[in-house]
Amino acid sequence: MESFLIKGGVPLHGEVTISGSKNAALPILAAALLTDEPCVIRHVPDLSDTRFMVKILESLGATARFENGTLTVRAKKIKGFADYKLVRRMRGSICIAGPLLARLRTARISLPGGCIIGARPINLHLKGFAALGAKIKIEGGYVAATAKKLVGNSMFLGGRAGPTVLGTANVMMAATLADGVTVIESAACEPEVVDLAKFLNAMGAQISGAGSPTITITGVKKLHGAEHEVIPDRIETATFAIAAAATNGEVLIQGARAEHLRAVLDKLNEANVAVTRRGADLLVKRKGQLKPADITTLPYAGFPTDVQAQMMSLLALAPGISIITERIFESRFMHVSELARLGADIEIEGPSAIVKGGRPLSGAPVMASDLRASAALVIAGLAAKGTTQVNRIYHLDRGYEKMDAKLRKLGARIQRVEEK
Ligand code: EPU
């Protein structure tokens, strides 16, 4: 297993280019299953998660070529069965269910199970499929959805923690080939859902309202091949902005979309970090001493749960008390005890973390537990004095394209080494 060895205390300076969004790319790749014609998808980040999604598509019978960020997929003849060995490795693989159900009228997929950040049920995905007329059966760890025909319907997809991102994606994809009109209420409004709808419309689907809580899909008989460019990764953008602020550096972020990051930019401003537009780029620089800020994670356009851990590393450096409340996933505080190993003073109280910021951080060996927690540890390591070894960085490689190389270009002293 590999680790990052970070010699901290160096302010980041320079320019960094943002990759395509992982969470937009995954359902878009799955959407290519909806047609037997070739699809060309550009700006696909080269990550273990996207490569894994390609493997899943191939296991279903599709052919794929991935070159220089462009993926050409053709799902000429496919089967509707994805087994446990594949699905268990990536929870995002559940988004093949909607396309398979739409195209083949049958999908049999291993239940993905929970993960370190929470239970992650799929009841809302299944509620949506059932509303379209699918019969759902759970047996032997697999969920089977079958339908003689799918018929458009109105449904409410809000759950315990609000809307569901992949659930909305899955049901939207299933409804593209249903008879009649489907209306999804309490749909997720994330930019990744909008990007998927854009790709589906380019394939011939009729979707309106994506980006709002009400999405309307008028079913069509057939979808065709299409080309699409994936949006920039807003979570990677936020991660680099926070890393720049944490190290007291100055970084120009290229190829980002500020309009996808309003809540994060607002909280950075409150923490005394200026993010200014320079043409199409974003310049990040502290305005002075960091300040505390209270944060609650919420569905879009609220503060994203995928930036909560990284922001905690930053606020651990801001003198004063910050309260961070996690409202999306029930156990997404695995980074807290690792940050404590670097000297951070953080207490967990129910769904909130109380960050008593401003204590100096010093390097130590730490363990990455999930993707965003790993990013938080890298940020803390970059800001800490001395050497930090972040172990198990395969979590990080799932969602950040060449993070170590990008950080090195900004002057960070970071190396990828074999874990000892
Ligand atoms: N939920 C249900 N029932 C469902 C589905 C979800 O109760 O059927 C609950 C979840 O347990 C959670 C909440 O609804 O409490 C929101 O979960 P959501 O379904 O929106 O999450 P997801 O679609 O499985 C995507 C991203 C996550 C990101 C979340 C929230 C992908 C591949 N994953 O997951 O990304 O945290 O939306 O924004 O798009 C990451 O990139 O690190 C990551 C975990």
XYZ file of C-alpha atoms and ligand atoms in Angstrom:
464
model
C 0.000 0.000 0.000
C 1.124 3.526 -0.715
C 1.404 6.569 1.553
C 2.080 10.259 1.156
C 5.081 11.654 2.960
C 4.542 15.377 3.485
C 7.050 17.870 4.831
C 4.699 20.608 5.979
C 4.948 24.331 6.478
C 5.463 25.364 2.847
C 2.911 27.910 1.527
C 1.432 26.766 -1.801
C 2.090 29.101 -4.718
C 1.286 28.903 -8.403
C -1.408 27.557 -10.675
C -3.435 24.372 -10.593
C -5.872 23.019 -13.188
C -9.045 21.312 -12.055
C -9.979 17.889 -13.457
C -13.404 16.656 -14.547
C -15.895 15.897 -11.802
C -15.841 12.331 -10.451
C -19.418 12.473 -9.233
C -20.668 13.832 -12.551
C -18.614 11.362 -14.601
C -19.792 8.189 -12.819
C -23.541 8.449 -13.647
C -22.732 9.880 -17.092
C -20.640 6.789 -17.878
C -23.532 4.629 -16.679
C -25.913 6.588 -18.938
C -23.982 5.336 -21.967
C -25.720 1.985 -21.260
C -28.991 3.563 -22.421
C -28.094 3.354 -26.120
C -26.513 0.830 -28.481
C -24.708 3.686 -30.256
C -21.251 5.036 -29.304
C -20.958 7.864 -26.769
C -17.930 10.116 -26.465
C -17.375 11.625 -23.032
C -14.607 14.170 -22.559
C -12.905 15.607 -19.462
C -13.275 12.311 -17.616
C -10.883 12.288 -14.639
C -8.422 9.390 -14.608
C -9.206 7.925 -11.181
C -9.494 4.448 -9.760
C -13.285 5.057 -9.456
C -13.774 6.049 -13.115
C -11.531 3.178 -14.298
C -13.584 0.888 -12.116
C -16.838 2.145 -13.648
C -15.365 1.376 -17.086
C -14.653 -2.179 -15.873
C -18.272 -2.527 -14.763
C -19.541 -1.330 -18.160
C -17.210 -3.841 -19.850
C -18.418 -6.627 -17.569
C -21.954 -5.865 -18.804
C -20.814 -6.251 -22.433
C -19.887 -2.685 -23.429
C -16.649 -1.798 -25.191
C -14.671 1.201 -23.982
C -11.558 3.160 -24.892
C -10.129 5.654 -22.408
C -7.461 7.966 -23.842
C -6.291 11.416 -22.694
C -9.394 12.049 -20.641
C -11.789 11.013 -23.410
C -13.844 7.919 -22.991
C -15.568 6.296 -25.931
C -18.152 3.733 -24.840
C -20.407 1.551 -26.904
C -22.985 -0.635 -25.178
C -24.133 -2.455 -28.300
C -25.297 -5.610 -26.571
C -25.444 -5.753 -22.786
C -26.648 -7.949 -19.949
C -28.511 -6.801 -16.868
C -26.522 -8.483 -14.116
C -23.753 -6.957 -11.984
C -22.277 -9.130 -9.281
C -21.118 -8.509 -5.742
C -17.379 -8.648 -6.499
C -17.765 -5.586 -8.732
C -20.447 -3.541 -6.993
C -19.137 -3.853 -3.426
C -15.928 -2.011 -4.373
C -17.657 1.213 -5.341
C -20.960 2.396 -3.998
C -21.443 4.710 -6.973
C -21.850 1.640 -9.207
C -25.517 1.514 -8.115
C -26.216 4.092 -10.836
C -26.090 1.376 -13.508
C -29.467 0.136 -12.184
C -31.573 2.893 -13.797
C -30.063 2.543 -17.289
C -30.259 -1.273 -17.211
C -33.882 -1.203 -16.099
C -34.743 1.328 -18.819
C -32.982 -0.459 -21.635
C -33.461 -4.140 -20.754
C -36.483 -3.878 -18.428
C -34.481 -5.928 -15.954
C -31.578 -5.188 -13.646
C -30.087 -7.550 -11.090
C -27.452 -5.865 -9.014
C -25.705 -6.719 -5.797
C -26.812 -4.425 -2.969
C -23.874 -2.077 -2.471
C -23.882 -2.152 1.340
C -22.812 0.669 3.625
C -19.448 2.339 3.857
C -17.353 4.059 6.454
C -19.286 7.360 6.213
C -22.739 5.873 6.853
C -25.353 3.205 6.134
C -26.123 4.525 2.649
C -29.470 2.833 1.924
C -30.992 2.734 -1.592
C -34.664 2.715 -0.555
C -35.343 5.958 -2.447
C -33.844 4.601 -5.694
C -36.127 1.576 -5.340
C -39.149 3.734 -4.473
C -38.621 5.597 -7.742
C -38.238 2.413 -9.817
C -41.381 0.990 -8.217
C -43.304 4.192 -9.020
C -42.373 3.631 -12.675
C -43.947 0.181 -12.476
C -40.940 -2.021 -11.707
C -41.297 -5.020 -9.425
C -38.545 -5.024 -6.830
C -37.241 -8.154 -5.141
C -34.384 -8.381 -2.671
C -32.851 -11.822 -2.402
C -29.449 -13.230 -1.522
C -27.891 -9.770 -1.258
C -29.117 -8.807 -4.714
C -31.823 -6.423 -5.774
C -33.765 -7.390 -8.859
C -35.903 -4.793 -10.617
C -38.038 -5.980 -13.507
C -40.846 -4.432 -15.502
C -42.854 -5.486 -18.557
C -43.036 -1.803 -19.281
C -42.094 1.371 -17.450
C -44.798 4.008 -17.170
C -44.190 7.654 -16.221
C -45.469 8.737 -12.815
C -45.199 11.491 -10.194
C -43.114 10.716 -7.159
C -41.568 12.329 -4.093
C -37.924 11.288 -3.611
C -37.057 13.221 -0.435
C -35.674 11.127 2.423
C -34.420 11.417 5.974
C -31.569 13.702 4.977
C -33.307 15.423 2.066
C -32.959 14.515 -1.608
C -30.680 11.779 -2.948
C -28.110 12.570 -5.632
C -27.596 9.127 -7.172
C -31.230 8.191 -6.502
C -32.354 11.192 -8.565
C -29.830 10.244 -11.276
C -30.973 6.615 -11.317
C -34.704 7.363 -11.531
C -34.158 10.142 -14.081
C -32.238 7.680 -16.296
C -34.886 4.956 -15.884
C -37.655 7.429 -16.783
C -36.021 8.549 -20.063
C -37.349 5.441 -21.809
C -40.664 5.085 -19.896
C -44.065 5.648 -21.519
C -45.387 9.112 -20.662
C -44.330 11.813 -18.236
C -42.435 11.392 -14.954
C -42.216 14.132 -12.358
C -39.621 13.794 -9.590
C -40.380 16.025 -6.590
C -37.668 16.764 -4.010
C -35.092 15.933 -6.664
C -31.433 16.595 -5.879
C -30.301 19.967 -7.285
C -26.559 19.211 -7.420
C -24.636 20.408 -10.521
C -23.775 16.744 -11.196
C -27.497 16.009 -11.707
C -27.728 18.961 -14.113
C -24.691 17.679 -16.042
C -26.238 14.217 -16.335
C -29.525 15.708 -17.605
C -27.563 17.692 -20.187
C -25.898 14.504 -21.455
C -29.210 12.607 -21.491
C -30.845 15.426 -23.460
C -27.939 15.306 -25.921
C -28.792 11.588 -26.307
C -32.367 12.525 -27.240
C -34.042 12.476 -23.807
C -36.602 15.134 -22.864
C -35.745 16.388 -19.401
C -36.550 19.783 -17.940
C -36.129 21.305 -14.495
C -32.782 19.655 -13.595
C -31.099 21.849 -10.995
C -34.457 22.550 -9.317
C -36.403 20.298 -6.882
C -38.887 19.341 -9.627
C -37.582 17.424 -12.628
C -39.904 16.477 -15.483
C -38.980 13.687 -17.878
C -41.054 12.944 -20.953
C -40.246 9.402 -22.025
C -38.951 8.745 -25.543
C -38.808 5.491 -27.525
C -35.053 5.385 -28.024
C -31.862 7.256 -27.144
C -28.909 7.718 -29.474
C -25.144 8.232 -29.099
C -23.901 11.677 -28.024
C -20.830 13.668 -27.068
C -20.418 15.467 -23.776
C -17.825 17.314 -21.696
C -17.966 16.661 -17.949
C -18.094 19.715 -15.625
C -15.049 20.596 -13.490
C -14.866 18.939 -10.091
C -16.229 21.394 -7.515
C -14.968 19.285 -4.615
C -11.422 19.174 -6.013
C -11.650 22.959 -6.508
C -12.701 23.472 -2.885
C -9.947 21.126 -1.684
C -7.208 23.103 -3.470
C -8.667 26.437 -2.318
C -8.631 25.197 1.291
C -5.082 23.817 0.918
C -3.921 27.222 -0.363
C -5.561 28.978 2.599
C -4.311 26.445 5.153
C -0.696 26.918 4.064
C -1.088 30.718 3.807
C -0.224 30.568 0.125
C -1.565 32.130 -3.045
C -2.984 29.858 -5.713
C -4.700 30.478 -9.033
C -7.253 27.765 -9.697
C -7.873 27.240 -13.398
C -10.869 25.641 -15.053
C -13.186 25.864 -12.016
C -16.825 26.954 -11.907
C -17.293 29.450 -9.043
C -21.096 29.314 -9.413
C -21.033 25.682 -8.197
C -19.226 26.669 -5.016
C -21.180 29.560 -3.537
C -21.629 28.041 -0.064
C -17.946 27.078 0.180
C -16.746 30.491 -1.018
C -19.075 32.172 1.473
C -17.596 30.172 4.370
C -14.036 30.758 3.151
C -14.811 34.476 3.157
C -16.109 34.170 6.737
C -12.852 32.378 7.638
C -11.014 35.422 6.203
C -9.945 33.804 2.937
C -10.477 35.803 -0.266
C -11.406 33.934 -3.422
C -11.498 36.368 -6.321
C -12.389 35.764 -9.936
C -9.577 36.416 -12.407
C -11.329 35.943 -15.734
C -12.308 32.300 -15.764
C -9.912 31.486 -12.901
C -10.106 31.835 -9.125
C -7.370 33.398 -7.026
C -7.197 32.189 -3.423
C -5.346 34.097 -0.714
C -5.863 34.763 2.992
C -6.999 38.276 3.912
C -5.153 38.086 7.243
C -5.375 35.839 10.312
C -7.835 32.927 9.820
C -11.173 33.310 11.618
C -13.554 30.659 12.965
C -16.793 29.802 11.142
C -19.802 27.587 11.869
C -20.790 25.151 9.147
C -23.736 22.832 8.581
C -23.618 20.403 5.670
C -26.770 20.390 3.564
C -27.969 19.289 0.147
C -27.014 21.662 -2.701
C -26.889 24.709 -2.685
C -25.932 24.310 0.988
C -22.431 23.502 2.206
C -21.374 20.140 0.675
C -20.699 17.187 2.957
C -17.815 16.322 0.607
C -15.941 19.455 1.768
C -16.704 19.135 5.487
C -13.504 17.256 6.419
C -11.186 19.557 4.454
C -12.831 22.643 6.006
C -12.339 21.137 9.456
C -8.566 21.022 8.836
C -8.627 24.704 7.917
C -10.753 25.726 10.901
C -8.438 23.783 13.233
C -5.886 26.477 12.311
C -8.257 29.413 12.972
C -8.010 30.769 16.537
C -11.443 30.480 18.208
C -14.337 28.024 18.213
C -15.952 26.661 15.062
C -18.925 24.311 15.138
C -19.257 21.914 12.220
C -22.523 20.011 11.943
C -22.856 17.024 9.584
C -26.458 16.574 8.407
C -26.009 14.250 5.408
C -24.059 11.212 6.633
C -24.238 9.860 10.170
C -20.596 8.873 10.680
C -18.542 11.237 8.613
C -16.154 12.316 11.358
C -13.506 9.600 11.015
C -10.891 12.274 10.341
C -11.372 13.864 13.783
C -9.249 11.393 15.729
C -6.538 11.483 13.057
C -6.485 15.299 13.090
C -6.088 15.042 16.870
C -2.868 13.061 16.240
C -1.534 16.182 14.517
C -2.457 18.313 17.541
C -5.932 19.580 16.608
C -8.388 20.061 19.479
C -11.770 18.788 18.288
C -14.660 17.279 20.255
C -17.624 15.443 18.807
C -21.075 16.203 20.275
C -23.811 14.298 18.432
C -23.829 15.398 14.787
C -21.489 18.308 15.537
C -17.762 18.725 15.906
C -16.534 21.521 18.121
C -13.231 22.737 16.756
C -11.107 24.699 19.198
C -8.867 26.185 16.581
C -5.495 27.830 16.605
C -3.333 25.157 18.218
C -0.131 24.521 16.290
C -0.191 21.303 14.246
C 2.825 19.030 14.107
C 3.467 16.145 11.714
C 2.647 12.538 12.631
C 1.723 9.266 10.911
C -2.041 9.215 10.229
C -4.483 6.822 8.591
C -6.850 7.810 5.774
C -10.327 6.333 6.265
C -12.274 7.591 3.242
C -11.772 9.841 0.259
C -12.533 13.260 1.718
C -11.040 12.434 5.139
C -7.798 11.639 3.292
C -7.876 15.052 1.623
C -8.377 16.676 5.045
C -5.312 14.866 6.392
C -3.209 15.951 3.413
C -4.266 19.580 3.997
C -3.461 19.349 7.709
C -0.109 17.711 6.872
C 0.742 20.518 4.434
C 0.044 23.087 7.164
C 1.712 21.180 10.026
C 5.307 21.559 11.134
C 7.454 18.517 10.416
C 6.668 15.313 8.538
C 3.236 13.753 8.172
C 2.781 10.307 6.697
C -0.751 9.780 5.363
C -1.274 6.035 5.031
C -3.784 4.196 2.808
C -3.941 6.833 0.130
C -5.730 4.455 -2.212
C -8.828 6.196 -0.792
C -7.513 9.464 -2.186
C -6.710 7.977 -5.592
C -10.398 7.089 -5.937
C -11.358 10.721 -6.284
C -8.394 13.052 -6.863
C -6.511 12.963 -10.152
C -2.732 13.189 -9.587
C -3.151 15.108 -6.345
C 0.502 14.661 -5.321
C 1.819 15.888 -8.703
C -0.535 18.899 -8.644
C 0.569 19.799 -5.101
C 4.255 19.387 -5.991
C 3.756 21.849 -8.850
C 2.500 24.315 -6.221
C 5.707 23.848 -4.233
C 4.515 21.287 -1.699
C 7.058 18.773 -0.461
C 4.986 15.638 -0.938
C 6.116 12.210 -2.054
C 4.335 8.969 -2.772
C 6.093 6.126 -0.967
C 5.442 2.444 -0.225
C 3.832 2.121 3.220
C 6.266 0.573 5.699
N -30.382 8.185 1.404
C -31.468 7.462 1.808
N -32.042 6.597 0.927
C -31.571 6.449 -0.348
C -30.465 7.204 -0.758
C -29.889 8.078 0.138
O -31.913 7.572 2.939
O -32.139 5.649 -1.110
C -29.758 9.123 2.334
C -28.280 8.818 2.583
O -28.110 7.830 3.566
C -27.746 10.154 2.976
C -28.552 11.116 2.121
O -29.733 10.394 1.736
O -28.040 10.405 4.331
C -27.865 11.643 0.900
O -27.287 10.581 0.160
P -27.193 10.612 -1.418
O -28.053 9.522 -1.958
O -27.443 11.983 -1.930
O -25.679 10.206 -1.649
P -25.142 9.427 -2.924
O -25.903 9.838 -4.103
O -25.008 7.988 -2.625
C -23.408 11.211 -3.746
C -21.926 11.316 -3.910
C -21.259 11.405 -2.542
C -21.816 12.631 -1.816
C -23.351 12.522 -1.715
C -24.008 13.734 -1.076
C -21.465 10.088 -5.958
C -20.833 8.917 -6.616
N -21.414 10.136 -4.626
O -23.648 10.012 -3.025
O -19.878 11.605 -2.794
O -21.270 12.715 -0.526
O -23.899 12.358 -3.043
O -23.678 14.874 -1.780
O -21.988 10.966 -6.612
C -17.564 11.540 -2.340
O -17.369 11.930 -3.499
O -16.656 11.509 -1.472
C -18.903 11.089 -1.954
C -19.133 10.317 -0.896
